[in-house]
Amino acid sequence: MDKLCIRGQNPLRGEVAISGSKNAAVAIIPAALLANDVVTLENVPHIADVANLVSIMRDMHVQVDYLDEHTLRIDSRNMVNDCANSEGVRKMRASYYLLGVLLGRFKHARVAFPGGCDFGVRPIDLHVKGFEALGASVTTKAIIEMKATELLGTNIFLDFASVGATINIMLAAVLAHGTTVIENAAKEPHVVDTASFLNSMGADVKGAGTDTIRIRGVRRLHGSEYAIIPDQIEAGTYMVASAVTGGDIKITNVIPRHLDSISAKLREIGIRIREEDDAIRVIGGGRLKPTKVKTLPYPGFPTDMQPQMMVLLSMVNGTSMINESVTDNRFRYVEQLQKMGANIDVEGHIAIIEGVDRLSGSEVAATDLRAGAAMVLAGLAAEGTTYVTNINYIDRGYEGMVDKLKLLGADIERTGGSDPVLRVIKDHAG
Ligand code: EPZ
């Protein structure tokens, strides 16, 4: 299996361009199937999760072509409605969006249970609640099967502002009869981007980005050309990369307001941040202060930035605290950081961090996608050499991470050599 070798303590300097948002792409790509037409998507990130989705759709006889590394042409006019036995579905949680899309278009869906990063129980009960409220009958045995004679708009109150449930209900509701209102909706940038994409196909979705989203069902959707937003979490990861290495990085192709909670927390610690229209400059170094972080749904501090922030705080003198309030059991990676000398005490959803002067290189494993990115950040900061294994997790959500870090001056190498995503595409393309 491939692994990364990182020789730490090079301050990262220069410019890095952010790729398209993974969490927008994994929703918008299946959403294209709602239009019995041709859709072209630009700024698609070149990552394994996208390659996997493309493979799942090709297995459903959807014509998917890469017009270039970041542009997909999707023609679903001859697709078949079945992915009950798809291996690809079991590899990623976001394949659950096929439920909303197939129910919305065909009023019938047969989908294998979604897989994905293992940090605790990750049910989809809120998704199912939404589908049933729209009129679907749902059975969850070996696979998830849903049927509806028709979908009728309704009011749905989400117990939790779930990203996946908000998007999935939108996907099922855009072709329903009547109006659906989602209360306590998630407001993440990728929720808004998915709503914007649906509207570009002729849907009528209003209020995305607020607590209440109203979807007026339409009879059909048409093709569209759409560009996906930049990745908020990839940008945040490179912001922390500058902070942990005492570097000076200009991060381009971003939407600064999507990064507000990350910028605010880094400034609180003492990191200098300068915003431009579509770029953000992050200058590390200097005396940093401990702080408290509580993860929350957007616009709060993102849970997907929690491991990265943990790495930074592990080297800030004093006592810091992280409260992981969004996701169950998302501290599994901490024992890997402790191998590098971090002084962290985890009690349930709370981590207490006593800053140490420096981390020391070690062999560590990525336990999920964002934890894998955090291990890379720790290696970039640590004294000596760090080896990161299980980096297939990182390939799922970070385009060209090794190349981007090398351009910033990191001393980092990947064993195994070839482009991991191309390997996934080739594997799937047959
Ligand atoms: C999305 O996951 C993201 N994935 C996750 O990012 C992210 O961590 C999460 O949102 C929170 O921002 C994608 O967008 C593909 P949720 P999702 O529904 O949809 C519970 C990454 O690294 N819940 O907002 O699963 C759930 O268990 C990935 O890019 C239910 O209980 O997030 C979790 O504790 C990791 N029942 C919490 O809500 C449900 O039906 C947040 O889940 C749905 C969710």
mmCIF file with all atom_site columns, N, CA, C and O and ligand atoms in Angstrom, residues 22-24 26 49 93-94 96-97 117 119 121-128 160-165 167 186 188 190 233 296-297 302-304 326-328 330 368-370, ligand 1:
data_model
loop_
_atom_site.group_PDB
_atom_site.id
_atom_site.type_symbol
_atom_site.label_atom_id
_atom_site.label_alt_id
_atom_site.label_comp_id
_atom_site.label_asym_id
_atom_site.label_entity_id
_atom_site.label_seq_id
_atom_site.pdbx_PDB_ins_code
_atom_site.Cartn_x
_atom_site.Cartn_y
_atom_site.Cartn_z
_atom_site.occupancy
_atom_site.B_iso_or_equiv
_atom_site.pdbx_formal_charge
_atom_site.auth_seq_id
_atom_site.auth_comp_id
_atom_site.auth_asym_id
_atom_site.auth_atom_id
_atom_site.pdbx_PDB_model_num
ATOM   1   N N   . LYS A 1 22  ? -15.192 18.740 -2.725 1.00 0.00 ? 22  LYS A N   1
ATOM   2   C CA  . LYS A 1 22  ? -15.563 17.315 -2.715 1.00 0.00 ? 22  LYS A CA  1
ATOM   3   C C   . LYS A 1 22  ? -17.023 17.166 -2.314 1.00 0.00 ? 22  LYS A C   1
ATOM   4   O O   . LYS A 1 22  ? -17.784 16.460 -2.974 1.00 0.00 ? 22  LYS A O   1
ATOM   5   N N   . ASN A 1 23  ? -17.428 17.818 -1.241 1.00 0.00 ? 23  ASN A N   1
ATOM   6   C CA  . ASN A 1 23  ? -18.769 17.585 -0.709 1.00 0.00 ? 23  ASN A CA  1
ATOM   7   C C   . ASN A 1 23  ? -19.878 18.229 -1.532 1.00 0.00 ? 23  ASN A C   1
ATOM   8   O O   . ASN A 1 23  ? -21.034 17.817 -1.421 1.00 0.00 ? 23  ASN A O   1
ATOM   9   N N   . ALA A 1 24  ? -19.481 19.167 -2.392 1.00 0.00 ? 24  ALA A N   1
ATOM   10  C CA  . ALA A 1 24  ? -20.451 19.665 -3.386 1.00 0.00 ? 24  ALA A CA  1
ATOM   11  C C   . ALA A 1 24  ? -20.483 18.696 -4.571 1.00 0.00 ? 24  ALA A C   1
ATOM   12  O O   . ALA A 1 24  ? -21.555 18.309 -5.046 1.00 0.00 ? 24  ALA A O   1
ATOM   13  N N   . VAL A 1 26  ? -19.835 15.458 -4.802 1.00 0.00 ? 26  VAL A N   1
ATOM   14  C CA  . VAL A 1 26  ? -20.452 14.143 -4.574 1.00 0.00 ? 26  VAL A CA  1
ATOM   15  C C   . VAL A 1 26  ? -21.969 14.249 -4.455 1.00 0.00 ? 26  VAL A C   1
ATOM   16  O O   . VAL A 1 26  ? -22.658 13.226 -4.501 1.00 0.00 ? 26  VAL A O   1
ATOM   17  N N   . ASP A 1 49  ? -13.132 9.863  -4.640 1.00 0.00 ? 49  ASP A N   1
ATOM   18  C CA  . ASP A 1 49  ? -14.588 9.783  -4.441 1.00 0.00 ? 49  ASP A CA  1
ATOM   19  C C   . ASP A 1 49  ? -15.335 10.109 -5.727 1.00 0.00 ? 49  ASP A C   1
ATOM   20  O O   . ASP A 1 49  ? -16.373 9.488  -6.023 1.00 0.00 ? 49  ASP A O   1
ATOM   21  N N   . ARG A 1 93  ? -19.874 7.150  1.821  1.00 0.00 ? 93  ARG A N   1
ATOM   22  C CA  . ARG A 1 93  ? -21.162 7.502  2.446  1.00 0.00 ? 93  ARG A CA  1
ATOM   23  C C   . ARG A 1 93  ? -21.992 8.343  1.484  1.00 0.00 ? 93  ARG A C   1
ATOM   24  O O   . ARG A 1 93  ? -23.200 8.192  1.401  1.00 0.00 ? 93  ARG A O   1
ATOM   25  N N   . ALA A 1 94  ? -21.352 9.171  0.699  1.00 0.00 ? 94  ALA A N   1
ATOM   26  C CA  . ALA A 1 94  ? -22.098 10.117 -0.149 1.00 0.00 ? 94  ALA A CA  1
ATOM   27  C C   . ALA A 1 94  ? -22.884 9.421  -1.240 1.00 0.00 ? 94  ALA A C   1
ATOM   28  O O   . ALA A 1 94  ? -23.730 10.026 -1.885 1.00 0.00 ? 94  ALA A O   1
ATOM   29  N N   . TYR A 1 96  ? -25.204 7.815  -0.726 1.00 0.00 ? 96  TYR A N   1
ATOM   30  C CA  . TYR A 1 96  ? -26.601 7.853  -0.294 1.00 0.00 ? 96  TYR A CA  1
ATOM   31  C C   . TYR A 1 96  ? -27.402 8.872  -1.115 1.00 0.00 ? 96  TYR A C   1
ATOM   32  O O   . TYR A 1 96  ? -28.626 8.838  -1.157 1.00 0.00 ? 96  TYR A O   1
ATOM   33  N N   . TYR A 1 97  ? -26.727 9.804  -1.806 1.00 0.00 ? 97  TYR A N   1
ATOM   34  C CA  . TYR A 1 97  ? -27.466 10.780 -2.619 1.00 0.00 ? 97  TYR A CA  1
ATOM   35  C C   . TYR A 1 97  ? -28.182 10.098 -3.784 1.00 0.00 ? 97  TYR A C   1
ATOM   36  O O   . TYR A 1 97  ? -29.134 10.632 -4.357 1.00 0.00 ? 97  TYR A O   1
ATOM   37  N N   . CYS A 1 117 ? -16.138 6.852  5.725  1.00 0.00 ? 117 CYS A N   1
ATOM   38  C CA  . CYS A 1 117 ? -15.213 6.987  6.852  1.00 0.00 ? 117 CYS A CA  1
ATOM   39  C C   . CYS A 1 117 ? -15.854 6.447  8.130  1.00 0.00 ? 117 CYS A C   1
ATOM   40  O O   . CYS A 1 117 ? -17.004 6.710  8.419  1.00 0.00 ? 117 CYS A O   1
ATOM   41  N N   . PHE A 1 119 ? -16.084 6.897  11.624 1.00 0.00 ? 119 PHE A N   1
ATOM   42  C CA  . PHE A 1 119 ? -15.901 7.538  12.932 1.00 0.00 ? 119 PHE A CA  1
ATOM   43  C C   . PHE A 1 119 ? -17.266 7.503  13.613 1.00 0.00 ? 119 PHE A C   1
ATOM   44  O O   . PHE A 1 119 ? -18.045 8.428  13.570 1.00 0.00 ? 119 PHE A O   1
ATOM   45  N N   . VAL A 1 121 ? -21.060 5.821  14.795 1.00 0.00 ? 121 VAL A N   1
ATOM   46  C CA  . VAL A 1 121 ? -22.305 5.470  14.118 1.00 0.00 ? 121 VAL A CA  1
ATOM   47  C C   . VAL A 1 121 ? -22.712 6.630  13.213 1.00 0.00 ? 121 VAL A C   1
ATOM   48  O O   . VAL A 1 121 ? -22.645 7.775  13.624 1.00 0.00 ? 121 VAL A O   1
ATOM   49  N N   . ARG A 1 122 ? -23.063 6.343  11.963 1.00 0.00 ? 122 ARG A N   1
ATOM   50  C CA  . ARG A 1 122 ? -23.472 7.435  11.067 1.00 0.00 ? 122 ARG A CA  1
ATOM   51  C C   . ARG A 1 122 ? -24.766 7.003  10.379 1.00 0.00 ? 122 ARG A C   1
ATOM   52  O O   . ARG A 1 122 ? -24.777 6.588  9.237  1.00 0.00 ? 122 ARG A O   1
ATOM   53  N N   . PRO A 1 123 ? -25.879 7.058  11.104 1.00 0.00 ? 123 PRO A N   1
ATOM   54  C CA  . PRO A 1 123 ? -27.151 6.577  10.559 1.00 0.00 ? 123 PRO A CA  1
ATOM   55  C C   . PRO A 1 123 ? -27.661 7.476  9.436  1.00 0.00 ? 123 PRO A C   1
ATOM   56  O O   . PRO A 1 123 ? -27.104 8.563  9.200  1.00 0.00 ? 123 PRO A O   1
ATOM   57  N N   . ILE A 1 124 ? -28.679 7.022  8.744  1.00 0.00 ? 124 ILE A N   1
ATOM   58  C CA  . ILE A 1 124 ? -29.346 7.892  7.752  1.00 0.00 ? 124 ILE A CA  1
ATOM   59  C C   . ILE A 1 124 ? -30.838 7.956  8.057  1.00 0.00 ? 124 ILE A C   1
ATOM   60  O O   . ILE A 1 124 ? -31.667 8.122  7.161  1.00 0.00 ? 124 ILE A O   1
ATOM   61  N N   . ASP A 1 125 ? -31.160 7.862  9.344  1.00 0.00 ? 125 ASP A N   1
ATOM   62  C CA  . ASP A 1 125 ? -32.574 7.877  9.751  1.00 0.00 ? 125 ASP A CA  1
ATOM   63  C C   . ASP A 1 125 ? -33.276 9.169  9.345  1.00 0.00 ? 125 ASP A C   1
ATOM   64  O O   . ASP A 1 125 ? -34.463 9.157  8.975  1.00 0.00 ? 125 ASP A O   1
ATOM   65  N N   . LEU A 1 126 ? -32.558 10.307 9.349  1.00 0.00 ? 126 LEU A N   1
ATOM   66  C CA  . LEU A 1 126 ? -33.199 11.575 8.979  1.00 0.00 ? 126 LEU A CA  1
ATOM   67  C C   . LEU A 1 126 ? -33.502 11.619 7.483  1.00 0.00 ? 126 LEU A C   1
ATOM   68  O O   . LEU A 1 126 ? -34.507 12.173 7.044  1.00 0.00 ? 126 LEU A O   1
ATOM   69  N N   . HIS A 1 127 ? -32.619 10.986 6.702  1.00 0.00 ? 127 HIS A N   1
ATOM   70  C CA  . HIS A 1 127 ? -32.880 10.902 5.260  1.00 0.00 ? 127 HIS A CA  1
ATOM   71  C C   . HIS A 1 127 ? -34.183 10.118 5.039  1.00 0.00 ? 127 HIS A C   1
ATOM   72  O O   . HIS A 1 127 ? -35.073 10.534 4.305  1.00 0.00 ? 127 HIS A O   1
ATOM   73  N N   . VAL A 1 128 ? -34.267 8.953  5.694  1.00 0.00 ? 128 VAL A N   1
ATOM   74  C CA  . VAL A 1 128 ? -35.427 8.058  5.508  1.00 0.00 ? 128 VAL A CA  1
ATOM   75  C C   . VAL A 1 128 ? -36.704 8.760  5.967  1.00 0.00 ? 128 VAL A C   1
ATOM   76  O O   . VAL A 1 128 ? -37.737 8.698  5.295  1.00 0.00 ? 128 VAL A O   1
ATOM   77  N N   . PHE A 1 160 ? -31.858 17.306 13.452 1.00 0.00 ? 160 PHE A N   1
ATOM   78  C CA  . PHE A 1 160 ? -30.493 17.841 13.477 1.00 0.00 ? 160 PHE A CA  1
ATOM   79  C C   . PHE A 1 160 ? -30.241 18.456 12.110 1.00 0.00 ? 160 PHE A C   1
ATOM   80  O O   . PHE A 1 160 ? -30.733 17.931 11.104 1.00 0.00 ? 160 PHE A O   1
ATOM   81  N N   . ALA A 1 161 ? -29.495 19.531 12.032 1.00 0.00 ? 161 ALA A N   1
ATOM   82  C CA  . ALA A 1 161 ? -29.257 20.198 10.739 1.00 0.00 ? 161 ALA A CA  1
ATOM   83  C C   . ALA A 1 161 ? -28.284 19.346 9.922  1.00 0.00 ? 161 ALA A C   1
ATOM   84  O O   . ALA A 1 161 ? -27.129 19.705 9.691  1.00 0.00 ? 161 ALA A O   1
ATOM   85  N N   . SER A 1 162 ? -28.776 18.192 9.508  1.00 0.00 ? 162 SER A N   1
ATOM   86  C CA  . SER A 1 162 ? -27.951 17.210 8.796  1.00 0.00 ? 162 SER A CA  1
ATOM   87  C C   . SER A 1 162 ? -27.679 17.655 7.366  1.00 0.00 ? 162 SER A C   1
ATOM   88  O O   . SER A 1 162 ? -28.624 17.921 6.604  1.00 0.00 ? 162 SER A O   1
ATOM   89  N N   . VAL A 1 163 ? -26.391 17.696 6.980  1.00 0.00 ? 163 VAL A N   1
ATOM   90  C CA  . VAL A 1 163 ? -26.012 18.055 5.611  1.00 0.00 ? 163 VAL A CA  1
ATOM   91  C C   . VAL A 1 163 ? -26.617 17.058 4.632  1.00 0.00 ? 163 VAL A C   1
ATOM   92  O O   . VAL A 1 163 ? -27.315 17.425 3.685  1.00 0.00 ? 163 VAL A O   1
ATOM   93  N N   . GLY A 1 164 ? -26.349 15.784 4.872  1.00 0.00 ? 164 GLY A N   1
ATOM   94  C CA  . GLY A 1 164 ? -26.791 14.751 3.935  1.00 0.00 ? 164 GLY A CA  1
ATOM   95  C C   . GLY A 1 164 ? -28.296 14.694 3.810  1.00 0.00 ? 164 GLY A C   1
ATOM   96  O O   . GLY A 1 164 ? -28.837 14.599 2.707  1.00 0.00 ? 164 GLY A O   1
ATOM   97  N N   . ALA A 1 165 ? -28.989 14.776 4.950  1.00 0.00 ? 165 ALA A N   1
ATOM   98  C CA  . ALA A 1 165 ? -30.457 14.678 4.899  1.00 0.00 ? 165 ALA A CA  1
ATOM   99  C C   . ALA A 1 165 ? -31.040 15.895 4.180  1.00 0.00 ? 165 ALA A C   1
ATOM   100 O O   . ALA A 1 165 ? -31.960 15.764 3.370  1.00 0.00 ? 165 ALA A O   1
ATOM   101 N N   . ILE A 1 167 ? -29.693 17.771 1.815  1.00 0.00 ? 167 ILE A N   1
ATOM   102 C CA  . ILE A 1 167 ? -29.463 17.645 0.365  1.00 0.00 ? 167 ILE A CA  1
ATOM   103 C C   . ILE A 1 167 ? -30.320 16.535 -0.209 1.00 0.00 ? 167 ILE A C   1
ATOM   104 O O   . ILE A 1 167 ? -30.981 16.697 -1.244 1.00 0.00 ? 167 ILE A O   1
ATOM   105 N N   . ALA A 1 186 ? -29.584 22.238 6.976  1.00 0.00 ? 186 ALA A N   1
ATOM   106 C CA  . ALA A 1 186 ? -28.144 22.538 7.040  1.00 0.00 ? 186 ALA A CA  1
ATOM   107 C C   . ALA A 1 186 ? -27.857 23.711 6.098  1.00 0.00 ? 186 ALA A C   1
ATOM   108 O O   . ALA A 1 186 ? -28.566 23.894 5.104  1.00 0.00 ? 186 ALA A O   1
ATOM   109 N N   . GLU A 1 188 ? -24.475 24.550 5.038  1.00 0.00 ? 188 GLU A N   1
ATOM   110 C CA  . GLU A 1 188 ? -23.102 24.463 4.512  1.00 0.00 ? 188 GLU A CA  1
ATOM   111 C C   . GLU A 1 188 ? -23.021 24.982 3.070  1.00 0.00 ? 188 GLU A C   1
ATOM   112 O O   . GLU A 1 188 ? -23.995 24.868 2.314  1.00 0.00 ? 188 GLU A O   1
ATOM   113 N N   . HIS A 1 190 ? -21.827 23.627 0.512  1.00 0.00 ? 190 HIS A N   1
ATOM   114 C CA  . HIS A 1 190 ? -22.148 22.602 -0.478 1.00 0.00 ? 190 HIS A CA  1
ATOM   115 C C   . HIS A 1 190 ? -23.648 22.329 -0.557 1.00 0.00 ? 190 HIS A C   1
ATOM   116 O O   . HIS A 1 190 ? -24.133 21.832 -1.581 1.00 0.00 ? 190 HIS A O   1
ATOM   117 N N   . ILE A 1 233 ? -12.934 22.931 2.929  1.00 0.00 ? 233 ILE A N   1
ATOM   118 C CA  . ILE A 1 233 ? -12.116 22.184 3.893  1.00 0.00 ? 233 ILE A CA  1
ATOM   119 C C   . ILE A 1 233 ? -10.697 22.000 3.362  1.00 0.00 ? 233 ILE A C   1
ATOM   120 O O   . ILE A 1 233 ? -9.720  22.043 4.122  1.00 0.00 ? 233 ILE A O   1
ATOM   121 N N   . LEU A 1 296 ? -19.454 22.879 15.117 1.00 0.00 ? 296 LEU A N   1
ATOM   122 C CA  . LEU A 1 296 ? -20.884 23.141 14.965 1.00 0.00 ? 296 LEU A CA  1
ATOM   123 C C   . LEU A 1 296 ? -21.249 23.087 13.492 1.00 0.00 ? 296 LEU A C   1
ATOM   124 O O   . LEU A 1 296 ? -20.376 23.249 12.628 1.00 0.00 ? 296 LEU A O   1
ATOM   125 N N   . PRO A 1 297 ? -22.536 22.895 13.196 1.00 0.00 ? 297 PRO A N   1
ATOM   126 C CA  . PRO A 1 297 ? -22.955 23.041 11.802 1.00 0.00 ? 297 PRO A CA  1
ATOM   127 C C   . PRO A 1 297 ? -22.620 24.445 11.299 1.00 0.00 ? 297 PRO A C   1
ATOM   128 O O   . PRO A 1 297 ? -22.470 25.380 12.089 1.00 0.00 ? 297 PRO A O   1
ATOM   129 N N   . PRO A 1 302 ? -16.151 23.985 11.416 1.00 0.00 ? 302 PRO A N   1
ATOM   130 C CA  . PRO A 1 302 ? -16.511 22.699 10.803 1.00 0.00 ? 302 PRO A CA  1
ATOM   131 C C   . PRO A 1 302 ? -15.881 21.492 11.486 1.00 0.00 ? 302 PRO A C   1
ATOM   132 O O   . PRO A 1 302 ? -14.684 21.491 11.778 1.00 0.00 ? 302 PRO A O   1
ATOM   133 N N   . THR A 1 303 ? -16.669 20.458 11.683 1.00 0.00 ? 303 THR A N   1
ATOM   134 C CA  . THR A 1 303 ? -16.116 19.209 12.241 1.00 0.00 ? 303 THR A CA  1
ATOM   135 C C   . THR A 1 303 ? -15.024 18.656 11.327 1.00 0.00 ? 303 THR A C   1
ATOM   136 O O   . THR A 1 303 ? -14.084 18.012 11.810 1.00 0.00 ? 303 THR A O   1
ATOM   137 N N   . ASP A 1 304 ? -15.097 18.933 10.025 1.00 0.00 ? 304 ASP A N   1
ATOM   138 C CA  . ASP A 1 304 ? -14.090 18.404 9.092  1.00 0.00 ? 304 ASP A CA  1
ATOM   139 C C   . ASP A 1 304 ? -12.753 19.117 9.222  1.00 0.00 ? 304 ASP A C   1
ATOM   140 O O   . ASP A 1 304 ? -11.783 18.712 8.582  1.00 0.00 ? 304 ASP A O   1
ATOM   141 N N   . VAL A 1 326 ? -20.521 17.636 16.789 1.00 0.00 ? 326 VAL A N   1
ATOM   142 C CA  . VAL A 1 326 ? -21.308 17.271 15.599 1.00 0.00 ? 326 VAL A CA  1
ATOM   143 C C   . VAL A 1 326 ? -21.292 15.769 15.363 1.00 0.00 ? 326 VAL A C   1
ATOM   144 O O   . VAL A 1 326 ? -22.311 15.156 15.066 1.00 0.00 ? 326 VAL A O   1
ATOM   145 N N   . THR A 1 327 ? -20.104 15.183 15.476 1.00 0.00 ? 327 THR A N   1
ATOM   146 C CA  . THR A 1 327 ? -19.934 13.789 15.031 1.00 0.00 ? 327 THR A CA  1
ATOM   147 C C   . THR A 1 327 ? -19.558 12.902 16.209 1.00 0.00 ? 327 THR A C   1
ATOM   148 O O   . THR A 1 327 ? -18.819 13.317 17.096 1.00 0.00 ? 327 THR A O   1
ATOM   149 N N   . ASP A 1 328 ? -20.059 11.698 16.160 1.00 0.00 ? 328 ASP A N   1
ATOM   150 C CA  . ASP A 1 328 ? -19.819 10.726 17.222 1.00 0.00 ? 328 ASP A CA  1
ATOM   151 C C   . ASP A 1 328 ? -18.436 10.112 17.053 1.00 0.00 ? 328 ASP A C   1
ATOM   152 O O   . ASP A 1 328 ? -18.057 9.744  15.952 1.00 0.00 ? 328 ASP A O   1
ATOM   153 N N   . ARG A 1 330 ? -15.078 11.076 16.923 1.00 0.00 ? 330 ARG A N   1
ATOM   154 C CA  . ARG A 1 330 ? -14.182 11.551 15.870 1.00 0.00 ? 330 ARG A CA  1
ATOM   155 C C   . ARG A 1 330 ? -12.801 11.901 16.429 1.00 0.00 ? 330 ARG A C   1
ATOM   156 O O   . ARG A 1 330 ? -12.125 12.806 15.941 1.00 0.00 ? 330 ARG A O   1
ATOM   157 N N   . ASP A 1 368 ? -9.073  8.172  8.896  1.00 0.00 ? 368 ASP A N   1
ATOM   158 C CA  . ASP A 1 368 ? -10.157 8.584  7.999  1.00 0.00 ? 368 ASP A CA  1
ATOM   159 C C   . ASP A 1 368 ? -9.612  9.732  7.152  1.00 0.00 ? 368 ASP A C   1
ATOM   160 O O   . ASP A 1 368 ? -8.451  10.110 7.283  1.00 0.00 ? 368 ASP A O   1
ATOM   161 N N   . LEU A 1 369 ? -10.442 10.296 6.322  1.00 0.00 ? 369 LEU A N   1
ATOM   162 C CA  . LEU A 1 369 ? -9.979  11.297 5.354  1.00 0.00 ? 369 LEU A CA  1
ATOM   163 C C   . LEU A 1 369 ? -9.349  12.514 6.018  1.00 0.00 ? 369 LEU A C   1
ATOM   164 O O   . LEU A 1 369 ? -8.190  12.867 5.764  1.00 0.00 ? 369 LEU A O   1
ATOM   165 N N   . ARG A 1 370 ? -10.057 13.160 6.919  1.00 0.00 ? 370 ARG A N   1
ATOM   166 C CA  . ARG A 1 370 ? -9.541  14.400 7.509  1.00 0.00 ? 370 ARG A CA  1
ATOM   167 C C   . ARG A 1 370 ? -8.449  14.096 8.530  1.00 0.00 ? 370 ARG A C   1
ATOM   168 O O   . ARG A 1 370 ? -7.512  14.879 8.681  1.00 0.00 ? 370 ARG A O   1
HETATM 169 C C1  . EPZ B 2 .   ? -21.415 15.432 5.633  1.00 0.00 ? 1   EPZ B C1  1
HETATM 170 O O1  . EPZ B 2 .   ? -21.622 14.140 6.172  1.00 0.00 ? 1   EPZ B O1  1
HETATM 171 C C2  . EPZ B 2 .   ? -20.014 15.419 5.073  1.00 0.00 ? 1   EPZ B C2  1
HETATM 172 N N1  . EPZ B 2 .   ? -19.926 14.425 4.018  1.00 0.00 ? 1   EPZ B N1  1
HETATM 173 C C3  . EPZ B 2 .   ? -19.005 15.110 6.176  1.00 0.00 ? 1   EPZ B C3  1
HETATM 174 O O2  . EPZ B 2 .   ? -17.723 15.295 5.609  1.00 0.00 ? 1   EPZ B O2  1
HETATM 175 C C4  . EPZ B 2 .   ? -19.164 16.119 7.311  1.00 0.00 ? 1   EPZ B C4  1
HETATM 176 O O3  . EPZ B 2 .   ? -18.357 15.703 8.381  1.00 0.00 ? 1   EPZ B O3  1
HETATM 177 C C5  . EPZ B 2 .   ? -20.617 16.204 7.770  1.00 0.00 ? 1   EPZ B C5  1
HETATM 178 O O4  . EPZ B 2 .   ? -21.471 16.464 6.640  1.00 0.00 ? 1   EPZ B O4  1
HETATM 179 C C6  . EPZ B 2 .   ? -20.840 17.327 8.778  1.00 0.00 ? 1   EPZ B C6  1
HETATM 180 O O5  . EPZ B 2 .   ? -20.483 18.553 8.197  1.00 0.00 ? 1   EPZ B O5  1
HETATM 181 C C7  . EPZ B 2 .   ? -20.413 14.760 2.805  1.00 0.00 ? 1   EPZ B C7  1
HETATM 182 O O6  . EPZ B 2 .   ? -20.898 15.860 2.578  1.00 0.00 ? 1   EPZ B O6  1
HETATM 183 C C8  . EPZ B 2 .   ? -20.285 13.714 1.741  1.00 0.00 ? 1   EPZ B C8  1
HETATM 184 P P1  . EPZ B 2 .   ? -24.548 15.033 8.687  1.00 0.00 ? 1   EPZ B P1  1
HETATM 185 P P2  . EPZ B 2 .   ? -23.105 13.693 6.643  1.00 0.00 ? 1   EPZ B P2  1
HETATM 186 O O7  . EPZ B 2 .   ? -25.723 14.358 8.110  1.00 0.00 ? 1   EPZ B O7  1
HETATM 187 O O8  . EPZ B 2 .   ? -24.081 14.059 5.593  1.00 0.00 ? 1   EPZ B O8  1
HETATM 188 C C9  . EPZ B 2 .   ? -25.857 12.437 12.383 1.00 0.00 ? 1   EPZ B C9  1
HETATM 189 C C10 . EPZ B 2 .   ? -15.583 14.723 4.899  1.00 0.00 ? 1   EPZ B C10 1
HETATM 190 O O9  . EPZ B 2 .   ? -14.531 14.497 5.513  1.00 0.00 ? 1   EPZ B O9  1
HETATM 191 N N2  . EPZ B 2 .   ? -26.932 11.995 11.494 1.00 0.00 ? 1   EPZ B N2  1
HETATM 192 O O10 . EPZ B 2 .   ? -24.539 16.517 8.831  1.00 0.00 ? 1   EPZ B O10 1
HETATM 193 O O11 . EPZ B 2 .   ? -23.040 12.314 7.110  1.00 0.00 ? 1   EPZ B O11 1
HETATM 194 C C11 . EPZ B 2 .   ? -24.514 11.872 11.930 1.00 0.00 ? 1   EPZ B C11 1
HETATM 195 O O12 . EPZ B 2 .   ? -24.307 10.594 12.473 1.00 0.00 ? 1   EPZ B O12 1
HETATM 196 C C12 . EPZ B 2 .   ? -16.874 14.155 5.408  1.00 0.00 ? 1   EPZ B C12 1
HETATM 197 O O13 . EPZ B 2 .   ? -15.662 15.425 3.873  1.00 0.00 ? 1   EPZ B O13 1
HETATM 198 C C13 . EPZ B 2 .   ? -27.946 11.207 12.017 1.00 0.00 ? 1   EPZ B C13 1
HETATM 199 O O14 . EPZ B 2 .   ? -27.956 10.889 13.203 1.00 0.00 ? 1   EPZ B O14 1
HETATM 200 O O15 . EPZ B 2 .   ? -23.244 14.644 7.902  1.00 0.00 ? 1   EPZ B O15 1
HETATM 201 C C14 . EPZ B 2 .   ? -23.527 12.874 12.453 1.00 0.00 ? 1   EPZ B C14 1
HETATM 202 O O16 . EPZ B 2 .   ? -23.237 12.584 13.802 1.00 0.00 ? 1   EPZ B O16 1
HETATM 203 C C15 . EPZ B 2 .   ? -16.673 13.345 6.687  1.00 0.00 ? 1   EPZ B C15 1
HETATM 204 N N3  . EPZ B 2 .   ? -28.921 10.769 11.192 1.00 0.00 ? 1   EPZ B N3  1
HETATM 205 C C16 . EPZ B 2 .   ? -24.279 14.199 12.388 1.00 0.00 ? 1   EPZ B C16 1
HETATM 206 O O17 . EPZ B 2 .   ? -25.678 13.859 12.275 1.00 0.00 ? 1   EPZ B O17 1
HETATM 207 C C17 . EPZ B 2 .   ? -28.951 11.082 9.858  1.00 0.00 ? 1   EPZ B C17 1
HETATM 208 O O18 . EPZ B 2 .   ? -29.886 10.664 9.150  1.00 0.00 ? 1   EPZ B O18 1
HETATM 209 C C18 . EPZ B 2 .   ? -23.871 15.035 11.194 1.00 0.00 ? 1   EPZ B C18 1
HETATM 210 O O19 . EPZ B 2 .   ? -24.246 14.315 10.079 1.00 0.00 ? 1   EPZ B O19 1
HETATM 211 C C19 . EPZ B 2 .   ? -27.909 11.885 9.342  1.00 0.00 ? 1   EPZ B C19 1
HETATM 212 C C20 . EPZ B 2 .   ? -26.917 12.336 10.174 1.00 0.00 ? 1   EPZ B C20 1
#
